[in-house]
Amino acid sequence: MKSSSLLVRQAARTGALALALALGAVTTQAQKLPKPKAILKTMTKTNAYFMKMWPDPGKEIVTNIARPSNIWTRGVYYEGLMALYKTDKQKRYYDYAVEWGEKHKWGLRKGIETRNADDQCAGQTYIDLYQIDPKPERIHDIKASIDLMVTSDKIDDWWWIDALQMAMPVYAKLGVMYKDDKYFEKMYQIYNYSKTAHGGSGLYNPQDQLWWRDKDFVPPYKEPNGDDCYWSRGNGWVVAAMVRTLEILPKGAPHREEYEQMYMAMMKALPPLQREDGYWNVSLVDPTHFGGKELSGTALFVYGMTWGMNNGLLDKNAYKPIVVKAWNAMAKECVHPDGALGYVQGTGKEPKDGQPVSYDHMPDFQDYGLGCFLLAGSELYKLK
């Protein structure tokens, strides 16, 4: 029997989804996308649960230790909340995001000097809120932090692939706002180092068109079935990074073509790996290694594919059944009656982390999974 990695390579070479259809990974047209009001109702329910659980957006997050609530997990939630706000402009969403920024004085977890993309993730929402109401304090710290990186010669900061989603949209936003290509150039240099140099020869495998999470997972590391370890949520972060960056960059912006090519490559690699039930495994090409339903990676792939259809890059006939099947599975099987989300892998960097993943087991952080879900739902809401 051919390995799943080989199947991915075959699908990528042909540029077709026929292989995925033959494997039964893609649903038929039998499933229908819920109406926009039903999608919005599901998003509203899950978000209402979170806002009820966290009435004070500045409150510390306590798990094994106490952390400030402007860390990356909460930053991803606010990305999703801002997408929901664009879909349904409820003032309470905007006020909740503003209060979060104010409680942290629009600052980053480790200050302006941080080079950590996780710390800079909050800046995505700070900039969004600045663009709505341009109060200088909203953008001061994130711009100062990125400016320090732009003037530095260092380009090896994003040594883990999650970092692309956390920071690339910040550079893109600043480049557009200030009409300054220096942000685009620095973003590309750090991105390209991750793609081609980290781990020896880069974290991206052009043969399989997927990314290893960091240097710990490049070959000769193998999953139990003998294939490479491609972590679902990690590749989801890269998809989200490409989408959010492409959405910001104008046509003709430096290196935009590279990001679009990367996006399209991943969009070819992922459909054959969808499970029969609509999800993607935490280990994309080894379904026997902690195989099962998982929301966060699945939601990010739905977000990416739906964005591609909404922006004319992907064929709706091929991709709509994929996202419909995934969304319906998440909406039906992951959403608790009170709005909590199940089947979210906890924090970590590989399949074995954050286990168990189940309906009843809540992850260590309940924010980023919701952020991913809201990003997916907000794009699906726009799908014709």
Coordinates of C-alpha atoms in Angstrom, one line a residue:
M1 CA 0.0 0.0 0.0
K2 CA 1.3 3.5 -0.9
S3 CA 2.3 5.7 2.0
S4 CA 0.1 8.7 2.8
S5 CA 3.1 11.0 2.1
L6 CA 3.3 9.5 -1.4
L7 CA -0.4 10.1 -1.9
V8 CA 0.1 13.8 -0.9
R9 CA 2.9 14.1 -3.5
Q10 CA 0.8 12.6 -6.2
A11 CA -2.1 14.9 -5.5
A12 CA 0.3 17.9 -5.5
R13 CA 1.9 17.0 -8.8
T14 CA -1.5 16.5 -10.6
G15 CA -3.0 19.6 -9.0
A16 CA -6.3 17.7 -8.8
L17 CA -8.6 16.5 -6.1
A18 CA -9.5 13.2 -7.8
L19 CA -7.2 11.3 -5.5
A20 CA -8.9 12.7 -2.4
L21 CA -12.3 11.8 -3.9
A22 CA -11.2 8.2 -4.6
L23 CA -10.0 7.9 -1.0
G24 CA -13.4 9.0 0.3
A25 CA -11.8 12.0 2.1
V26 CA -14.0 14.6 0.4
T27 CA -17.7 14.6 1.0
T28 CA -20.3 14.5 -1.7
Q29 CA -22.7 17.3 -2.4
A30 CA -25.3 15.6 -0.1
Q31 CA -24.3 17.9 2.8
K32 CA -25.4 21.5 2.6
L33 CA -23.9 24.6 4.0
P34 CA -26.1 26.1 6.7
K35 CA -27.7 29.4 6.0
P36 CA -25.7 32.4 7.0
K37 CA -28.0 33.1 10.0
A38 CA -27.4 29.6 11.3
I39 CA -23.6 30.0 11.0
L40 CA -23.8 33.3 12.8
K41 CA -26.0 31.8 15.5
T42 CA -23.4 29.1 16.2
M43 CA -20.6 31.7 16.3
T44 CA -22.6 34.0 18.6
K45 CA -23.3 31.1 21.0
T46 CA -19.7 30.0 21.3
N47 CA -18.5 33.5 21.7
A48 CA -21.1 34.4 24.3
Y49 CA -19.9 31.4 26.4
F50 CA -16.4 32.7 26.3
M51 CA -17.3 36.3 27.2
K52 CA -19.4 35.0 30.1
M53 CA -16.5 33.0 31.3
W54 CA -14.1 36.0 31.0
P55 CA -16.1 39.1 32.0
D56 CA -12.8 40.8 32.8
P57 CA -10.7 40.6 29.6
G58 CA -7.6 41.8 31.5
K59 CA -7.7 39.0 34.1
E60 CA -4.7 36.7 34.2
I61 CA -4.9 33.3 32.7
V62 CA -4.0 30.6 35.3
T63 CA -3.1 27.1 34.2
N64 CA 0.1 25.6 35.5
I65 CA 1.2 29.1 36.1
A66 CA -0.3 32.6 35.8
R67 CA 0.1 34.4 32.5
P68 CA -1.1 37.8 31.4
S69 CA -4.1 37.8 29.0
N70 CA -2.2 39.4 26.1
I71 CA -0.4 36.2 25.3
W72 CA -0.7 34.5 21.9
T73 CA -3.6 32.3 22.9
R74 CA -5.8 35.3 23.7
G75 CA -4.4 37.2 20.7
V76 CA -5.8 34.5 18.4
Y77 CA -9.2 34.7 20.1
Y78 CA -9.3 38.4 19.4
E79 CA -8.4 37.8 15.8
G80 CA -11.6 35.7 15.7
L81 CA -13.6 38.2 17.6
M82 CA -12.7 41.0 15.2
A83 CA -13.7 38.7 12.3
L84 CA -17.0 38.2 14.1
Y85 CA -17.4 41.9 14.7
K86 CA -16.9 42.6 10.9
T87 CA -19.7 40.0 10.3
D88 CA -22.0 41.3 13.1
K89 CA -21.1 44.7 14.3
Q90 CA -22.3 44.4 17.9
K91 CA -20.8 47.2 20.0
R92 CA -20.2 44.8 22.9
Y93 CA -17.6 43.0 20.8
Y94 CA -15.7 46.1 20.0
D95 CA -15.9 47.3 23.6
Y96 CA -14.7 44.0 24.8
A97 CA -11.6 44.1 22.5
V98 CA -10.9 47.8 23.5
E99 CA -11.1 46.9 27.2
W100 CA -8.6 44.1 26.6
G101 CA -6.2 46.5 25.0
E102 CA -6.7 49.2 27.6
K103 CA -6.2 46.7 30.5
H104 CA -2.8 45.9 29.0
K105 CA -2.1 49.5 28.1
W106 CA -1.8 48.4 24.5
G107 CA 1.4 46.6 25.4
L108 CA 3.1 43.4 24.6
R109 CA 3.8 40.6 27.0
K110 CA 7.5 41.2 27.3
G111 CA 7.6 44.8 26.2
I112 CA 8.7 46.6 23.1
E113 CA 12.1 44.8 23.0
T114 CA 10.5 41.4 22.5
R115 CA 11.4 39.6 19.3
N116 CA 9.0 36.7 20.0
A117 CA 6.2 36.4 17.5
D118 CA 3.9 35.0 20.2
D119 CA 4.2 38.2 22.2
Q120 CA 3.6 40.3 19.1
C121 CA 0.3 38.5 18.1
A122 CA -1.8 40.9 20.2
G123 CA -0.6 43.6 17.9
Q124 CA -2.9 42.3 15.1
T125 CA -5.9 43.4 17.1
Y126 CA -4.3 46.5 18.4
I127 CA -3.8 47.7 14.9
D128 CA -7.3 46.7 13.8
L129 CA -8.7 48.8 16.7
Y130 CA -6.4 51.7 15.8
Q131 CA -7.7 51.6 12.3
I132 CA -11.3 52.0 13.7
D133 CA -10.3 54.7 16.1
P134 CA -6.7 56.0 15.5
K135 CA -5.7 56.7 19.0
P136 CA -1.8 56.7 18.9
E137 CA -1.4 54.7 22.1
R138 CA -3.1 51.7 20.4
I139 CA -0.4 51.3 17.9
H140 CA 2.7 52.7 19.7
D141 CA 4.2 49.6 21.3
I142 CA 3.5 47.1 18.5
K143 CA 5.0 49.5 15.9
A144 CA 8.0 50.2 18.1
S145 CA 8.6 46.5 18.6
I146 CA 8.5 45.7 14.9
D147 CA 10.6 48.8 14.0
L148 CA 13.3 47.4 16.3
M149 CA 13.2 44.2 14.3
V150 CA 13.2 45.9 11.0
T151 CA 16.4 47.8 11.8
S152 CA 18.1 44.7 13.1
D153 CA 20.1 42.3 10.9
K154 CA 18.7 39.3 12.6
I155 CA 16.4 37.1 10.5
D156 CA 16.2 33.8 12.4
D157 CA 13.4 34.7 14.9
W158 CA 10.6 32.5 13.5
W159 CA 12.1 29.0 14.3
W160 CA 8.6 27.5 14.8
I161 CA 5.9 27.7 12.2
D162 CA 3.2 29.0 14.5
A163 CA 5.2 32.3 14.5
L164 CA 4.2 33.0 10.9
Q165 CA 0.6 33.5 11.8
M166 CA 1.4 35.3 15.0
A167 CA 3.5 38.0 13.4
M168 CA 3.3 38.2 9.6
P169 CA 0.0 40.1 9.5
V170 CA 1.5 42.7 11.8
Y171 CA 4.3 43.5 9.3
A172 CA 1.8 43.5 6.4
K173 CA -0.5 45.9 8.2
L174 CA 2.3 48.3 9.1
G175 CA 3.7 48.2 5.6
V176 CA 0.3 49.1 4.1
M177 CA -0.5 51.8 6.7
Y178 CA 2.8 53.6 6.4
K179 CA 3.3 52.8 2.7
D180 CA 6.8 51.5 3.5
D181 CA 8.2 48.5 1.9
K182 CA 10.7 48.0 4.7
Y183 CA 8.1 46.0 6.6
F184 CA 7.4 43.8 3.6
E185 CA 11.1 43.1 3.1
K186 CA 11.8 42.2 6.7
M187 CA 8.7 40.0 6.9
Y188 CA 9.9 38.1 3.8
Q189 CA 13.5 37.7 5.0
I190 CA 12.3 36.1 8.3
Y191 CA 9.7 34.0 6.6
N192 CA 12.1 32.8 4.0
Y193 CA 14.7 31.9 6.6
S194 CA 12.0 29.7 8.3
K195 CA 11.1 28.2 4.9
T196 CA 14.6 27.5 3.6
A197 CA 17.2 27.5 6.5
H198 CA 15.8 26.6 9.9
G199 CA 16.3 22.9 10.8
G200 CA 19.2 22.6 8.3
S201 CA 17.4 23.2 5.0
G202 CA 14.2 24.8 6.0
L203 CA 10.9 23.8 7.7
Y204 CA 9.0 23.6 4.5
N205 CA 9.0 20.3 2.5
P206 CA 8.3 21.3 -1.1
Q207 CA 7.8 17.7 -2.0
D208 CA 4.9 17.2 0.3
Q209 CA 4.0 20.9 0.3
L210 CA 3.6 20.8 4.1
W211 CA 5.6 22.2 7.0
W212 CA 7.5 20.6 9.8
R213 CA 6.7 22.4 13.1
D214 CA 10.4 23.1 14.0
K215 CA 13.8 21.5 13.8
D216 CA 12.8 18.7 16.1
F217 CA 10.6 17.2 13.4
V218 CA 12.7 17.4 10.2
P219 CA 14.0 14.1 8.9
P220 CA 15.1 11.7 10.0
Y221 CA 12.3 12.1 12.6
K222 CA 9.4 9.9 11.7
E223 CA 5.9 9.2 12.9
P224 CA 5.1 5.6 14.1
N225 CA 3.8 4.7 10.6
G226 CA 7.2 5.8 9.1
D227 CA 5.9 9.1 7.6
D228 CA 7.0 12.6 8.4
C229 CA 5.4 14.5 11.3
Y230 CA 3.2 17.2 9.9
W231 CA 1.3 18.7 12.8
S232 CA -2.2 19.8 11.9
R233 CA -2.5 23.0 13.9
G234 CA 1.0 24.0 12.9
N235 CA 0.2 23.7 9.2
G236 CA -3.1 25.5 10.0
W237 CA -1.1 28.4 11.4
V238 CA 0.8 28.6 8.2
V239 CA -2.4 28.6 6.1
A240 CA -3.8 31.4 8.3
A241 CA -0.6 33.4 7.9
M242 CA -0.8 33.2 4.2
V243 CA -4.5 34.1 4.2
R244 CA -4.2 37.0 6.6
T245 CA -1.1 38.4 4.8
L246 CA -2.6 38.1 1.3
E247 CA -5.8 39.7 2.6
I248 CA -3.8 42.8 3.7
L249 CA -1.1 43.1 0.9
P250 CA -2.2 45.0 -2.2
K251 CA -1.7 43.5 -5.6
G252 CA 1.9 44.0 -6.7
A253 CA 3.3 44.3 -3.1
P254 CA 6.8 42.8 -2.7
H255 CA 6.7 39.0 -2.4
R256 CA 3.0 38.7 -2.5
E257 CA 3.3 36.2 -5.3
E258 CA 5.4 33.9 -3.1
Y259 CA 2.8 33.9 -0.4
E260 CA 0.1 33.1 -2.9
Q261 CA 2.1 30.2 -4.4
M262 CA 2.7 28.8 -0.9
Y263 CA -1.0 29.1 -0.1
M264 CA -2.0 27.3 -3.3
A265 CA 0.5 24.6 -2.8
M266 CA -0.9 23.8 0.7
M267 CA -4.4 23.9 -0.7
K268 CA -3.5 21.1 -3.0
A269 CA -1.8 19.0 -0.2
L270 CA -4.5 19.2 2.4
P271 CA -7.7 17.8 0.8
P272 CA -6.5 14.2 0.4
L273 CA -5.7 14.2 4.1
Q274 CA -9.2 15.0 5.3
R275 CA -10.8 12.3 7.4
E276 CA -14.0 10.6 6.4
D277 CA -15.8 12.4 9.3
G278 CA -14.7 15.8 8.0
Y279 CA -11.8 16.6 10.4
W280 CA -8.1 16.4 9.9
N281 CA -5.9 14.4 12.3
V282 CA -3.5 16.1 14.7
S283 CA -0.8 14.1 12.8
L284 CA -1.7 14.9 9.2
V285 CA -0.2 11.8 7.6
D286 CA -0.4 9.3 10.4
P287 CA -4.0 8.7 11.5
T288 CA -2.9 6.0 13.9
H289 CA -0.9 8.5 16.0
F290 CA -3.5 10.1 18.3
G291 CA -6.0 9.9 15.5
G292 CA -9.4 11.4 15.9
K293 CA -11.5 14.5 15.7
E294 CA -9.7 17.8 16.3
L295 CA -11.2 21.3 15.9
S296 CA -8.3 23.8 15.9
G297 CA -6.4 22.5 12.9
T298 CA -9.6 21.7 11.1
A299 CA -11.0 25.1 11.6
L300 CA -7.9 26.8 10.3
F301 CA -8.1 24.7 7.1
V302 CA -11.7 25.6 6.7
Y303 CA -10.8 29.2 7.2
G304 CA -8.1 29.0 4.5
M305 CA -10.1 27.1 2.0
T306 CA -13.2 29.3 2.3
W307 CA -11.1 32.4 2.0
G308 CA -9.7 31.0 -1.2
M309 CA -13.2 30.4 -2.6
N310 CA -14.4 33.9 -1.5
N311 CA -11.4 35.5 -3.3
G312 CA -11.5 33.5 -6.5
L313 CA -8.4 31.4 -6.0
L314 CA -10.1 28.0 -5.4
D315 CA -12.8 26.2 -7.4
K316 CA -16.0 26.1 -5.4
N317 CA -17.1 22.8 -7.0
A318 CA -14.0 21.1 -5.6
Y319 CA -13.5 22.8 -2.2
K320 CA -17.0 23.7 -1.0
P321 CA -17.9 20.1 -0.2
I322 CA -14.7 19.8 1.9
V323 CA -15.4 22.8 4.0
V324 CA -19.1 22.1 4.4
K325 CA -18.4 18.6 5.7
A326 CA -15.8 20.0 8.1
W327 CA -17.9 22.9 9.4
N328 CA -21.0 20.7 9.8
A329 CA -19.0 18.2 11.8
M330 CA -17.6 20.9 14.1
A331 CA -20.9 22.7 14.6
K332 CA -22.7 19.5 15.4
E333 CA -20.1 17.5 17.3
C334 CA -17.9 20.1 19.1
V335 CA -20.3 22.8 20.3
H336 CA -21.6 22.1 23.8
P337 CA -25.1 23.2 24.8
D338 CA -23.6 26.1 26.8
G339 CA -21.3 27.1 23.9
A340 CA -18.1 25.6 25.0
L341 CA -16.0 23.8 22.4
G342 CA -14.9 20.2 22.6
Y343 CA -12.3 18.3 20.5
V344 CA -9.7 21.1 20.8
Q345 CA -6.1 20.0 21.2
G346 CA -4.4 21.7 24.1
T347 CA -1.2 23.7 23.7
G348 CA 2.0 22.0 22.5
K349 CA 3.8 21.4 19.3
E350 CA 3.1 17.8 18.2
P351 CA 0.4 15.1 18.1
K352 CA 1.0 13.7 21.6
D353 CA 0.8 17.1 23.3
G354 CA -2.5 18.5 24.8
Q355 CA -4.0 15.0 25.0
P356 CA -6.6 13.7 25.4
V357 CA -8.6 15.4 22.7
S358 CA -12.3 14.6 23.3
Y359 CA -15.7 16.2 23.5
D360 CA -15.6 16.5 27.3
H361 CA -12.0 17.2 27.9
M362 CA -11.4 21.0 28.0
P363 CA -7.9 22.1 26.7
D364 CA -5.6 24.1 29.0
F365 CA -6.6 27.3 27.2
Q366 CA -10.1 27.8 25.7
D367 CA -9.4 30.9 23.8
Y368 CA -7.4 30.1 20.7
G369 CA -9.6 27.2 19.6
L370 CA -12.6 29.6 19.6
G371 CA -10.5 32.1 17.7
C372 CA -9.9 29.6 15.0
F373 CA -13.5 28.6 14.9
L374 CA -14.7 32.2 14.6
L375 CA -12.3 32.8 11.7
A376 CA -13.7 29.8 9.9
G377 CA -17.3 30.7 10.6
S378 CA -16.8 34.3 9.5
E379 CA -15.5 33.3 6.1
L380 CA -18.2 30.7 5.7
Y381 CA -20.8 33.3 6.4
K382 CA -19.7 35.2 3.3
L383 CA -19.6 32.1 1.0
K384 CA -22.3 32.2 -1.7

